[in-house]
XYZ file of C-alpha atoms in Angstrom:
499
model
C 0.000 0.000 0.000
C 2.670 2.523 0.982
C 4.563 1.996 -2.292
C 1.413 2.994 -4.176
C 0.869 6.114 -2.076
C 4.508 7.160 -2.444
C 4.020 6.930 -6.205
C 0.926 9.089 -5.843
C 2.914 11.628 -3.818
C 5.661 11.767 -6.458
C 3.015 12.180 -9.166
C 1.419 14.979 -7.134
C 4.790 16.726 -6.856
C 5.340 16.398 -10.629
C 1.856 17.727 -11.378
C 2.404 20.797 -9.176
C 5.930 21.336 -10.555
C 7.636 20.814 -7.228
C 10.016 18.449 -9.013
C 10.820 17.514 -12.627
C 10.891 14.003 -14.150
C 14.676 14.002 -13.688
C 14.118 14.216 -9.907
C 11.899 11.125 -9.595
C 14.515 8.550 -8.562
C 16.172 10.967 -6.136
C 12.793 11.825 -4.618
C 11.776 8.163 -4.268
C 15.035 7.283 -2.539
C 14.692 10.256 -0.205
C 11.173 9.154 0.764
C 12.045 5.514 1.431
C 15.058 6.633 3.449
C 12.801 8.690 5.710
C 10.382 5.766 6.091
C 13.103 3.139 6.623
C 12.181 1.126 3.524
C 14.689 -0.913 1.581
C 13.072 -0.903 -1.832
C 10.739 0.994 -4.126
C 8.943 0.253 -7.381
C 7.670 2.886 -9.749
C 4.034 2.506 -10.752
C 1.934 4.162 -13.419
C -0.288 6.803 -11.820
C -3.364 7.580 -13.886
C -4.713 10.371 -11.681
C -5.147 13.569 -13.684
C -7.172 15.717 -11.294
C -4.889 16.180 -8.326
C -6.091 18.275 -5.394
C -4.237 21.491 -4.595
C -3.006 19.945 -1.336
C -1.249 16.579 -0.798
C -3.112 16.057 2.483
C -5.225 13.059 1.392
C -2.157 11.205 0.048
C -0.056 12.035 3.084
C -2.822 10.890 5.423
C -2.646 7.343 4.036
C 1.151 7.279 4.343
C 0.909 8.497 7.939
C -1.692 5.838 8.746
C 0.723 3.221 7.429
C 3.576 4.734 9.478
C 1.470 4.575 12.653
C 0.353 1.009 11.966
C 3.999 -0.005 11.510
C 5.121 1.816 14.680
C 7.251 4.410 12.915
C 5.305 7.073 14.798
C 2.717 7.309 17.516
C -0.604 8.199 15.968
C -0.741 11.702 17.423
C -1.190 14.995 15.594
C 2.295 16.220 16.468
C 4.090 13.065 15.308
C 2.031 12.955 12.125
C 2.903 16.608 11.466
C 6.600 16.014 12.090
C 6.659 13.158 9.602
C 4.518 14.660 6.835
C 6.558 17.884 6.961
C 9.757 15.877 6.625
C 8.305 14.046 3.620
C 7.197 17.261 1.919
C 10.596 18.819 2.624
C 11.894 16.418 -0.045
C 9.795 18.199 -2.677
C 10.099 21.804 -1.526
C 12.582 23.707 -3.731
C 15.735 25.137 -2.177
C 15.357 28.653 -0.738
C 17.665 30.155 -3.370
C 15.603 28.612 -6.194
C 12.359 29.936 -4.713
C 13.804 33.433 -4.280
C 15.179 33.446 -7.834
C 11.826 32.431 -9.325
C 9.930 34.905 -7.137
C 12.163 37.779 -8.253
C 11.821 36.796 -11.918
C 8.033 36.725 -11.661
C 7.965 39.967 -9.696
C 9.614 41.732 -12.643
C 6.533 40.748 -14.661
C 4.009 41.427 -11.914
C 4.003 41.358 -8.095
C 0.690 39.486 -8.332
C 2.321 36.706 -10.365
C 5.114 36.486 -7.785
C 2.788 36.131 -4.802
C 0.484 33.772 -6.727
C 3.474 31.469 -7.288
C 4.664 31.745 -3.698
C 1.233 31.076 -2.220
C 0.620 28.093 -4.512
C 4.003 26.692 -3.450
C 2.990 27.018 0.203
C -0.218 25.050 -0.421
C 1.260 22.321 -2.645
C 4.225 21.801 -0.281
C 1.672 21.452 2.565
C 3.238 24.264 4.575
C -0.080 26.072 4.299
C -2.447 23.543 5.848
C -5.334 24.289 3.506
C -7.159 21.024 4.286
C -7.262 22.020 7.954
C -8.293 25.613 7.427
C -11.117 24.289 5.226
C -12.543 22.757 8.418
C -13.015 26.206 9.950
C -16.654 27.235 10.289
C -17.054 30.645 8.681
C -19.891 33.055 8.028
C -20.623 36.769 7.732
C -22.982 38.749 9.947
C -24.517 42.037 8.748
C -24.166 44.763 11.401
C -24.305 48.551 11.503
C -20.548 48.403 10.856
C -20.807 46.239 7.749
C -20.514 42.483 7.351
C -18.287 41.112 10.095
C -16.415 37.859 9.424
C -16.907 35.094 11.983
C -14.613 32.043 12.136
C -14.771 29.144 14.565
C -11.195 27.925 14.474
C -11.234 24.168 13.874
C -7.859 24.054 12.101
C -5.578 23.803 15.134
C -6.151 20.475 16.882
C -5.902 20.205 20.637
C -2.659 18.766 21.932
C -2.575 15.035 22.627
C -1.442 14.257 26.211
C 1.274 11.994 24.774
C 2.670 14.915 22.767
C 2.503 17.196 25.795
C 4.464 14.685 27.871
C 7.167 14.353 25.210
C 7.404 18.135 24.783
C 8.014 18.531 28.528
C 10.865 16.054 28.346
C 12.706 18.067 25.686
C 15.370 20.403 27.003
C 14.947 23.813 25.416
C 17.862 24.796 23.198
C 16.578 28.265 22.399
C 16.978 27.524 18.702
C 15.072 28.867 16.889
C 14.312 31.555 19.453
C 10.646 31.733 18.434
C 8.198 30.612 15.750
C 8.909 33.731 13.680
C 12.692 33.635 13.519
C 14.243 33.147 10.082
C 16.092 30.123 11.489
C 12.820 28.173 11.230
C 13.437 27.714 7.504
C 14.237 24.032 7.059
C 14.181 23.292 10.817
C 13.578 19.587 11.550
C 11.222 20.208 14.461
C 10.420 18.197 17.582
C 7.611 17.843 20.105
C 8.345 21.305 21.470
C 8.672 23.074 18.119
C 6.944 22.399 14.774
C 8.883 21.063 11.816
C 9.535 23.591 9.074
C 11.358 21.707 6.301
C 8.741 22.994 3.846
C 8.668 26.699 4.756
C 10.318 29.216 2.457
C 11.047 32.889 3.114
C 11.361 35.724 0.638
C 13.783 38.470 1.733
C 12.261 41.942 1.379
C 14.065 45.194 1.997
C 11.976 47.695 3.938
C 13.615 51.108 4.208
C 17.140 49.763 3.987
C 16.680 46.873 6.420
C 16.167 43.206 5.637
C 12.860 41.619 6.548
C 11.322 38.337 5.413
C 7.983 37.523 3.840
C 6.193 34.208 4.395
C 2.659 32.851 4.620
C 0.832 31.688 7.713
C 0.387 27.904 7.889
C -3.137 28.448 9.260
C -4.649 31.125 7.040
C -7.598 32.995 8.527
C -8.205 34.845 5.255
C -6.967 34.773 1.674
C -3.166 34.782 1.304
C -2.629 35.475 5.000
C 1.033 36.460 5.140
C 3.572 37.422 7.789
C 6.393 39.941 7.368
C 9.081 39.403 9.981
C 12.175 41.252 11.108
C 15.413 39.400 10.364
C 16.406 39.997 13.975
C 14.642 38.616 17.061
C 13.614 41.997 18.466
C 10.416 42.917 20.359
C 7.334 44.455 18.776
C 7.521 48.245 18.657
C 5.123 50.695 17.036
C 7.124 53.696 15.784
C 7.706 55.918 12.753
C 9.718 53.044 11.319
C 6.612 50.822 11.531
C 4.577 53.202 9.378
C 7.425 53.592 6.873
C 7.792 49.813 6.648
C 4.080 49.216 6.108
C 4.061 51.702 3.250
C 7.238 50.219 1.768
C 5.594 46.791 1.741
C 2.380 47.891 0.003
C 4.414 49.954 -2.457
C 6.093 46.731 -3.521
C 2.915 44.624 -3.193
C 0.029 47.020 -3.867
C -2.523 44.185 -4.053
C -1.933 43.367 -0.366
C -2.832 45.158 2.839
C -0.440 45.009 5.791
C -0.792 45.904 9.446
C 0.834 45.434 12.806
C -0.406 44.192 16.130
C 0.000 46.649 18.965
C 3.184 46.465 21.027
C 1.701 46.088 24.519
C 0.253 43.068 26.349
C -3.540 42.574 26.347
C -4.006 44.725 23.226
C -1.141 43.092 21.293
C -0.907 39.774 19.511
C 0.214 36.391 20.802
C 3.888 36.998 19.932
C 5.305 40.246 21.272
C 8.915 39.059 21.373
C 9.548 39.272 17.605
C 8.654 42.323 15.534
C 6.376 41.342 12.655
C 3.435 42.413 10.547
C 0.526 40.553 8.987
C -0.984 41.132 5.584
C -2.804 39.470 2.759
C -5.219 39.732 -0.098
C -8.558 40.223 1.550
C -11.133 42.980 2.005
C -12.315 43.255 5.618
C -15.397 45.086 6.828
C -13.116 47.784 8.220
C -11.765 48.528 4.734
C -15.224 49.665 3.655
C -16.050 51.601 6.820
C -17.122 55.135 5.833
C -15.588 58.268 7.284
C -18.287 59.720 9.538
C -16.380 62.864 10.533
C -13.563 64.583 8.680
C -10.838 66.536 10.480
C -9.151 69.629 9.065
C -5.526 69.064 8.186
C -2.723 71.571 7.700
C -1.685 69.768 4.529
C -4.288 69.723 1.737
C -2.674 66.564 0.366
C -3.832 64.611 3.430
C -7.383 63.572 4.284
C -8.092 62.600 7.902
C -11.215 61.470 9.676
C -12.959 59.263 12.194
C -14.420 56.159 10.594
C -17.668 54.456 11.523
C -16.215 51.482 13.316
C -16.843 49.926 16.769
C -13.254 50.589 17.799
C -11.667 54.051 17.859
C -9.943 54.512 14.512
C -8.522 57.497 12.621
C -8.156 57.091 8.859
C -5.458 59.002 6.988
C -5.274 59.118 3.193
C -2.828 60.671 0.730
C -0.811 60.041 -2.415
C 2.291 60.637 -0.274
C 3.223 57.826 2.136
C 5.965 60.043 3.576
C 3.432 62.670 4.640
C 1.178 60.008 6.139
C 4.047 58.515 8.140
C 4.973 61.920 9.508
C 1.399 62.659 10.639
C 0.977 59.118 12.019
C 4.165 59.578 14.050
C 2.734 62.804 15.494
C -0.562 61.099 16.383
C 1.267 58.136 17.962
C 3.493 60.385 20.099
C 0.488 62.378 21.302
C -1.591 59.277 22.008
C 1.222 57.672 24.030
C 0.838 60.559 26.536
C -2.911 61.278 26.238
C -5.088 60.941 29.325
C -8.738 61.832 29.722
C -10.128 60.776 33.103
C -13.651 61.741 32.038
C -13.670 58.756 29.688
C -11.455 56.501 31.821
C -8.311 56.852 29.696
C -4.980 57.026 31.502
C -1.747 56.977 29.540
C 0.281 55.832 32.568
C -0.346 54.279 35.971
C 2.106 52.888 38.507
C 4.942 53.596 36.081
C 3.388 51.504 33.314
C 2.567 52.864 29.845
C -0.913 51.971 28.540
C -1.495 53.718 25.204
C -0.460 52.415 21.804
C -1.781 51.995 18.269
C -2.723 49.161 15.911
C -1.896 50.449 12.383
C -3.236 49.036 9.082
C -2.051 50.191 5.637
C -3.617 49.558 2.234
C -3.744 51.005 -1.277
C -6.823 52.568 -2.847
C -5.718 53.239 -6.415
C -3.130 56.030 -6.294
C -3.903 56.718 -2.659
C -2.173 55.265 0.385
C -4.520 54.698 3.311
C -3.559 54.237 6.948
C -5.949 53.312 9.753
C -4.693 54.094 13.257
C -6.681 52.206 15.891
C -6.184 53.721 19.340
C -5.536 51.145 22.077
C -5.173 51.143 25.866
C -4.287 48.095 27.981
C -5.197 49.342 31.458
C -6.959 46.944 33.846
C -9.219 47.486 36.850
C -10.890 45.472 39.590
C -14.090 45.444 37.557
C -12.241 44.439 34.376
C -9.093 42.526 35.431
C -8.397 41.344 31.877
C -8.601 44.856 30.494
C -10.903 47.860 30.614
C -10.811 48.083 26.815
C -11.011 44.342 26.266
C -13.947 41.917 25.861
C -15.973 42.266 29.064
C -17.116 39.368 31.237
C -20.624 39.166 29.741
C -19.192 38.196 26.335
C -16.459 35.831 27.549
C -18.654 32.833 26.740
C -18.074 33.739 23.079
C -14.753 35.606 23.029
C -12.321 36.051 25.913
C -8.989 36.195 24.125
C -7.039 39.334 23.168
C -8.290 41.479 20.320
C -5.395 41.506 17.893
C -4.938 42.892 14.399
C -7.235 40.389 12.670
C -10.133 41.006 15.053
C -9.563 44.770 14.926
C -10.245 44.652 11.166
C -13.513 42.756 11.700
C -12.695 39.038 11.620
C -13.509 37.070 14.763
C -11.328 34.033 15.479
C -13.404 32.044 17.953
C -12.391 28.921 19.913
C -13.296 25.425 18.686
C -15.347 24.779 21.854
C -18.018 27.055 20.406
C -18.941 24.515 17.714
C -20.284 21.917 20.133
C -21.734 24.624 22.393
C -23.818 26.068 19.561
C -24.973 22.594 18.546
C -26.189 21.882 22.098
C -27.804 25.312 22.384
C -29.578 24.670 19.093
C -30.866 21.337 20.373
C -32.109 22.932 23.602
C -33.883 25.672 21.667
C -35.466 23.190 19.270
C -36.803 21.262 22.292
C -37.982 24.558 23.840
C -35.867 23.872 26.941
C -36.035 26.587 29.562
C -32.383 26.103 30.484
C -29.148 24.682 29.107
C -27.123 21.655 30.276
C -24.842 22.425 33.222
C -21.682 22.387 31.081
C -23.118 25.333 29.133
C -23.778 27.473 32.182
C -21.631 30.274 30.777
C -24.080 30.636 27.868
C -27.246 30.586 30.027
C -27.985 34.329 30.210
C -27.256 34.754 26.505
C -29.546 31.827 25.661
C -32.356 33.295 27.732
C -31.953 36.696 26.086
C -31.925 35.511 22.486
C -34.747 33.032 23.137
C -36.851 35.851 24.548
C -35.944 38.007 21.548
C -36.759 35.445 18.848
C -39.325 33.253 20.616
C -39.843 29.517 20.166
C -38.377 28.149 16.931
C -38.998 24.692 15.519
C -36.808 24.816 12.411
C -33.203 23.644 12.967
C -31.860 25.681 10.030
C -33.605 28.802 11.297
C -32.131 28.287 14.768
C -28.675 27.799 13.250
C -29.020 31.029 11.259
C -30.269 32.978 14.286
C -27.444 31.686 16.511
C -24.842 32.661 13.926
C -26.381 36.101 13.610
C -26.361 36.553 17.383
C -22.742 35.384 17.658
C -21.896 38.048 15.084
C -23.646 40.677 17.170
C -21.716 39.539 20.254
C -18.502 40.032 18.271
C -19.616 43.551 17.382
C -20.047 44.135 21.140
C -16.570 42.674 21.742
C -15.155 45.299 19.379
C -17.143 48.052 21.104
C -15.765 46.906 24.470
C -12.266 47.174 23.007
C -12.740 50.721 21.725
C -11.118 53.343 23.940
C -13.804 55.928 23.190
C -17.390 54.779 23.587
C -19.628 55.372 20.600
C -21.952 57.717 22.468
C -22.105 61.513 22.433
C -19.623 61.905 25.276
C -17.174 59.323 23.931
C -17.164 60.624 20.346
C -16.744 64.204 21.574
C -13.693 63.090 23.573
C -12.351 61.239 20.515
C -12.756 64.338 18.340
C -11.122 66.517 21.001
C -7.981 64.370 20.844
C -7.907 63.987 17.068
C -8.616 67.620 16.187
C -6.030 68.940 18.616
C -3.282 66.745 17.146
C -4.204 66.733 13.462
C -5.060 70.431 13.041
């Protein structure tokens, strides 16, 4: 059986131009060496309609490996082995860079199309897993918000956890974003990366690297990472770098997580940005109030968005960076006790910005989302963070992706919604004890919509209500409330700095 599947894998690699016919014997010998086989026979493969991902072929090889005790049948050990197998077919970094540069001379779109397709066909981008995510859009007053229940990252097997604990940390690579991940063999404490490739990009005279995310939350979800392992920092250099990236790749947006805990992303230890080829609800948010600017070449305004965001627009990225730097410096020190904003407390800085850059034809556009990470007794996880009443849906930090209007929700929500749907269909007055966290929400939406006896209708209503909870999550995370007092305070800050 495994001989047949190895032939299928080689045929897949040929079809997707990962190798050429001259590479077949070398590839076969590399594969059997990894699997500890002593022989191989070439077979005729008649398949003409290969999938974009090798996942289904690899799955059969991994099943065989588990049955023959080459690996334990855990997600981590399967991932370590399938990445090693696909590393055989992934072109050398220098070859990938050379082809990318050649295509970029024709069109940056052609270059990224090639690079993304390589990530999928080499199985670095786990497209079969991300396809398991449950996704929908919810219309709100802020546009259609994207909702994703993240089913692509499996929970850790206890056997893998035990083995990871037994591994002595070497500190190499220093983190998941370091360039030293390229080609890394991996172990139970660090994923294998034989099939990742990085494209060096120069941003304002400094080398950065461009790669894709293995678990894409939107189309062509990419990461731009500093060549050095240095902490996240929002500064003038950040704005310049974002504009440099979209100048080179105008079909992509790019943004940065904030640089403080609670309002930042999951990795603050390595400076990086995230981008891609996707239009979020935030992109289409209208400007509801324009601010006067000293420079007629710059447009500035407050956009209609649940979080507090200033949008700057101009044909000149240099002018936008200069104004963004001024806004950032002012916001770092801005306090307004009337709306509960303190820039500092107990020697700790609280204010920062989440910036997002994109192109709109000849115009460069920069959204500056004002953030504050202060906590209180009432809100120990963050004053401007999802509040306790929405934690049953979303408790985690609101990072760049959520800021733009895409909710990444935990896998536990899938089964919870199924059980809530069943309770509603049976007209139950309460939920099972394990769903206690959802009880008040269930009572509220049941009272709002009444008894429903159509499973599809209940499913649609629950999805709609989850979307509305996410809109509330974003409101909670906005530093200025969207009421008369809050918007007046927002405008007071913006007009003072921008005028």
